[in-house]
Each structure stands twice: as structure tokens, then as C-alpha cells.
Amino acid sequence: MSNKKYMVGVIPGDGTGPKVVREGLKVLSAASEKYGFKYELVEYDFGGDRYLKTGEVLPDSAIEEFKKLDVIFLGAIGHPDVKPGILEQGILLRTRFELDQYINLRPVKLYPGVETPIKGKGPEDIDFVVVRENTEGLYAGAGGFLKKGTFDEVAVQESINTRKGVERCIRYAFEYCKQRNKDKKLTLCGKTNVLTYAFDLWQRTFNEVSKEYPQISTDYAHVDAICMWFLKNPEWFDVIVTDNMFGDIITDLGAMIQGGMGIAAGGNINPEGVSMFEPIGGSAPKYTGKNVINPLAAICAVQMMLDYLGEKEAASLIEKGVVKVTSEKLKSLSAGKMGYTTSEVGDMVANFVSGE
Ligand code: IPM
Ligand code: MN
């Protein structure tokens, strides 16, 4: 029994975010009762509705408050009446940057009972983790316009790759691979044949750091090829490390082969600071208020959050609960086709955790 108390920031956000967050919190509560750890929720109403009402996206004071938390649980950001980019950049990306959450950790795991679109592959074939750099690359916002709005317009968007940023990400990936119970294989995903500056730095750093990890075998794949291998031979992968943009793209492909956005979760991690966990699907506005969206991705985000906090037993029991539900209960992971409501799915996992 642990007697720790965690400060958990909660940003339910937009659309179906609040609904799936509620189910995640149900499971968190069940786990805390079972394992004795304590937590306090600090709720924030940032998102599209608040922005439309007040014009405020994320005040500076919120960032300062976030820094005092242990973790943040985020639902979803994105509102049909708000121009794309405002909330994503103002809330999600800003938090990642300001809290220096330099790792985006995305497990791609096919649970029993979940259908993958890849014919002939099962849970034993699809089980890898993508370590995505989360603060640099094309996301750094470096660039600008010249002669905007004219026929001579120039738009430049640069990929920023610092030795520090690349090295800490690669080190994290090696450490993660070392403690993960699989093949002890780390694949660098890049584009060394074209992006000859950025991925030269990645490749050199990767090779240097790999010398400190003789027990881990290393591999390299171009990003386009990795998209092919994800579909053809997903069993080849254990841990993959890559930059921000490539990581963004390949993890959506990863989410699809593990059964879709209904189950895919991710962590924005600052190993020395405050981390944030989220279901990686969007706010799915058309399903808002219908009680049909799948909360398992949000529940998996809670599972990752507890694992990160060191509540390993609780995390592992939640995962067993998710597997029970996917393998024995749900007809499909898709919204409206599960055979159960959002709250029923949350109840099933929570009850499993409580041992009822
Ligand atoms: C993700 C999302 C974000 C990203 C968007 C919403 C800015 O797609 O978390 O993968 O591109 O990182
Ligand atoms: Mn994405």
C-alpha cells in the first residue's frame, strides 16, 4: 500500500473529451481505493467553449499552476467553431513546450479481441512503442513569410534539431528499451537519404549513445519504409525513436493497426518535470453528448499515467481490465458500435479494478 498523494491536473477539453475523461477518472478512483494511493484533482476548463466566451486560450498563470502538479490528464482539444490551430497550438503544443515535455510516448499494442485491419496479424505481432521527440523539429515554429499575400510569397518552415534535444530523446528511448520486456531492439526512424543535415545529427547521436547500450540491438528505417513495414511486418518492432513530425505521422498509422483511436493513448513526458497523458484521438464533436464514444483510450491514458507515477501494480491491473473488456465484451471499438455505452465501458473496467 502506497501512501503518496498526487496532484492531478484535469483538462477535460472539448467535444467528447469531458465524457471520456470522466470514465478515466472513474477507473483512477477505483485504482486508488484498491491500492491506497491518494490524489487530488485540479480541474481546468480550457478549450473551445472558454475561448469562444472569453477569448482566452491558456493564461500564463495556468502554466505556472501546471508546474506545481504531478501530472496532467487531458481529454481532447478541438472545437468546430474555432479556427484550426488556435486551440491545438495554444493549449496542447504550448503545454508540451513550456513544461518541456520532450518525449511523446506512444505504445502501439493490439489487445486480444481487437480487430486490426492487417490480415493475418494478431496481438503477438503488434506490440511496439514509438518514442517521438516532442519539442523540436518542424513543430518548433521557426520560419516565416516573405511578401505574404503576393504572387512572390515565400513561406519557410524550418526543422530545428538541437544536439541536446536529439540526445535526450535518444537516451530516453535506449533507457525505455532497456527496461521494456521485449526484444531489446531500438529502431531509429528518419530520412537520412534526403534530410541530410537533420538526420545526420540524429544518426550520429544514435550511434554514439548506442555504444553505452551493448545489450540493445539497433536498426534504422526511413520513415516511408517504416510505414510499409508497419503494415507488412509490425512484429519487427520493439521500440522506435524518431523526430516530432515523423512521430506524429507514424503514430496515427500505429493507432490504426492497434484498432483505432478508440484505444490509442499517449504520454507527453518530461522525466524530470510534469507530464501529461491523453487519449490521442480528437474531440469527435459529432458524438458529443451521445454516450457512444469509446473511453478505453482515456482509460489507457490513466494506465500510462499511473505507470509513470510508479503505481505499477495499479497500472497493470487497469491494463488487464481493458483486455478483459476488449476480449470478452466489446463488439467493436468504434463509437456507436461497441454494444455498450461510454459509461458502461468505464464501469466494466472500474469494476474489474475494484474486484467486483
Ligand atoms: C498529436 C496531435 C497534435 C500534434 C496536434 C493536435 C497539434 O496530432 O498529438 O499527435 O500534431 O502533435
Ligand atoms: Mn497527431
Coordinates of C-alpha atoms in Angstrom, one line a residue, residues 191-344:
K191 CA 15.1 10.1 -43.7
T192 CA 18.9 10.1 -43.9
N193 CA 18.8 9.9 -47.7
V194 CA 17.2 13.3 -48.1
L195 CA 17.2 15.2 -44.8
T196 CA 21.0 15.1 -44.8
Y197 CA 21.6 17.6 -42.0
A198 CA 18.8 16.9 -39.5
F199 CA 19.0 13.1 -39.7
D200 CA 22.8 13.1 -39.9
L201 CA 22.7 14.6 -36.4
W202 CA 20.1 12.0 -35.3
Q203 CA 22.1 9.2 -36.8
R204 CA 25.5 10.3 -35.3
T205 CA 23.9 10.8 -31.9
F206 CA 22.1 7.5 -32.1
N207 CA 25.4 5.7 -33.0
E208 CA 27.3 7.3 -30.2
V209 CA 24.7 6.7 -27.5
S210 CA 24.2 3.1 -28.7
K211 CA 27.8 2.3 -27.5
E212 CA 26.6 2.8 -24.0
Y213 CA 23.9 0.1 -24.5
P214 CA 25.7 -3.0 -25.8
Q215 CA 22.7 -5.1 -24.7
I216 CA 20.4 -3.3 -27.2
S217 CA 20.5 -4.1 -30.8
T218 CA 19.9 -1.1 -33.1
D219 CA 18.3 -0.7 -36.5
Y220 CA 17.5 2.1 -38.9
A221 CA 14.5 2.6 -41.2
H222 CA 13.5 5.5 -43.4
V223 CA 10.1 7.0 -42.5
D224 CA 8.4 6.0 -45.7
A225 CA 9.7 2.4 -45.4
I226 CA 8.6 2.2 -41.8
C227 CA 5.0 3.0 -43.0
M228 CA 5.3 0.0 -45.2
W229 CA 6.8 -2.3 -42.5
F230 CA 4.1 -1.3 -40.0
L231 CA 1.6 -2.9 -42.3
K232 CA 3.7 -5.8 -43.6
N233 CA 5.9 -6.8 -40.7
P234 CA 4.8 -5.0 -37.5
E235 CA 6.4 -7.8 -35.5
W236 CA 9.8 -6.5 -36.4
F237 CA 9.5 -3.6 -34.0
D238 CA 10.1 -3.2 -30.3
V239 CA 11.0 0.5 -29.7
I240 CA 11.2 3.2 -32.4
V241 CA 12.7 6.6 -31.9
T242 CA 12.0 9.5 -34.3
D243 CA 11.5 13.2 -34.6
N244 CA 8.4 15.2 -33.9
M245 CA 6.8 15.3 -37.4
F246 CA 7.6 11.7 -38.4
G247 CA 6.5 10.6 -35.0
D248 CA 3.2 12.4 -35.4
I249 CA 2.5 10.7 -38.7
I250 CA 3.6 7.2 -37.9
T251 CA 1.8 7.1 -34.6
D252 CA -1.6 7.7 -36.3
L253 CA -0.7 4.8 -38.6
G254 CA 0.2 2.9 -35.4
A255 CA -3.1 3.7 -33.8
M256 CA -5.0 2.3 -36.8
I257 CA -3.2 -1.0 -36.7
Q258 CA -3.8 -1.4 -32.9
G259 CA -7.6 -1.0 -33.5
G260 CA -8.1 2.8 -33.9
M261 CA -8.5 6.0 -32.0
G262 CA -10.8 4.3 -29.5
I263 CA -7.9 2.6 -27.8
A264 CA -4.7 4.7 -28.6
A265 CA -3.2 6.7 -25.7
G266 CA -0.1 8.7 -25.3
G267 CA 2.1 10.5 -22.8
N268 CA 3.8 13.9 -23.1
I269 CA 6.7 13.2 -20.8
N270 CA 9.2 15.4 -19.0
P271 CA 11.1 12.8 -17.0
E272 CA 12.3 15.5 -14.6
G273 CA 9.1 17.5 -14.6
V274 CA 5.3 17.5 -15.1
S275 CA 4.0 15.1 -17.7
M276 CA 0.6 15.0 -19.5
F277 CA -1.4 12.0 -20.6
E278 CA -4.1 11.9 -23.2
P279 CA -6.2 9.7 -25.5
I280 CA -4.7 10.6 -28.9
G281 CA -8.0 10.8 -30.8
G282 CA -9.6 14.1 -31.3
S283 CA -12.7 15.7 -29.7
A284 CA -15.1 13.9 -32.1
P285 CA -17.7 16.7 -31.9
K286 CA -20.4 14.7 -33.7
Y287 CA -20.5 12.2 -30.9
T288 CA -20.8 14.8 -28.1
G289 CA -23.5 14.0 -25.6
K290 CA -24.4 10.7 -27.2
N291 CA -22.7 8.4 -24.7
V292 CA -21.4 6.3 -27.6
I293 CA -17.7 7.2 -27.7
N294 CA -15.2 4.6 -26.6
P295 CA -13.5 5.7 -23.3
L296 CA -10.8 3.0 -23.5
A297 CA -8.2 5.3 -24.9
A298 CA -8.7 7.7 -22.0
I299 CA -8.6 4.8 -19.6
C300 CA -5.3 3.6 -21.2
A301 CA -4.0 7.2 -20.7
V302 CA -4.8 6.8 -17.0
Q303 CA -3.0 3.5 -17.0
M304 CA 0.1 5.1 -18.6
M305 CA -0.1 8.0 -16.1
L306 CA -0.1 5.5 -13.1
D307 CA 2.7 3.6 -14.6
Y308 CA 4.7 6.8 -15.0
L309 CA 3.9 7.8 -11.4
G310 CA 5.3 4.4 -10.2
E311 CA 2.0 2.8 -9.4
K312 CA 2.9 -0.2 -11.4
E313 CA 0.5 -2.7 -9.9
A314 CA -2.4 -0.4 -10.4
A315 CA -1.4 0.3 -14.0
S316 CA -1.0 -3.4 -14.8
L317 CA -4.4 -4.2 -13.3
I318 CA -6.1 -1.5 -15.4
E319 CA -4.5 -3.0 -18.5
K320 CA -5.9 -6.4 -17.5
G321 CA -9.3 -4.7 -17.2
V322 CA -9.0 -3.2 -20.6
V323 CA -8.0 -6.6 -22.1
K324 CA -11.0 -8.2 -20.3
V325 CA -13.3 -5.7 -21.9
T326 CA -11.8 -5.9 -25.4
S327 CA -11.6 -9.7 -25.4
E328 CA -14.9 -10.6 -23.7
K329 CA -17.3 -7.7 -24.1
L330 CA -17.0 -5.2 -26.9
K331 CA -18.3 -6.0 -30.3
S332 CA -16.1 -3.2 -31.9
L333 CA -14.0 -0.3 -30.7
S334 CA -15.8 2.2 -32.9
A335 CA -18.2 4.8 -31.4
G336 CA -21.7 3.6 -31.5
K337 CA -20.8 0.0 -32.4
M338 CA -19.4 -1.2 -29.1
G339 CA -22.6 -2.8 -27.9
Y340 CA -22.3 -0.7 -24.7
T341 CA -22.4 2.9 -23.8
T342 CA -19.4 5.0 -22.9
S343 CA -20.3 4.9 -19.2
E344 CA -20.9 1.1 -19.3

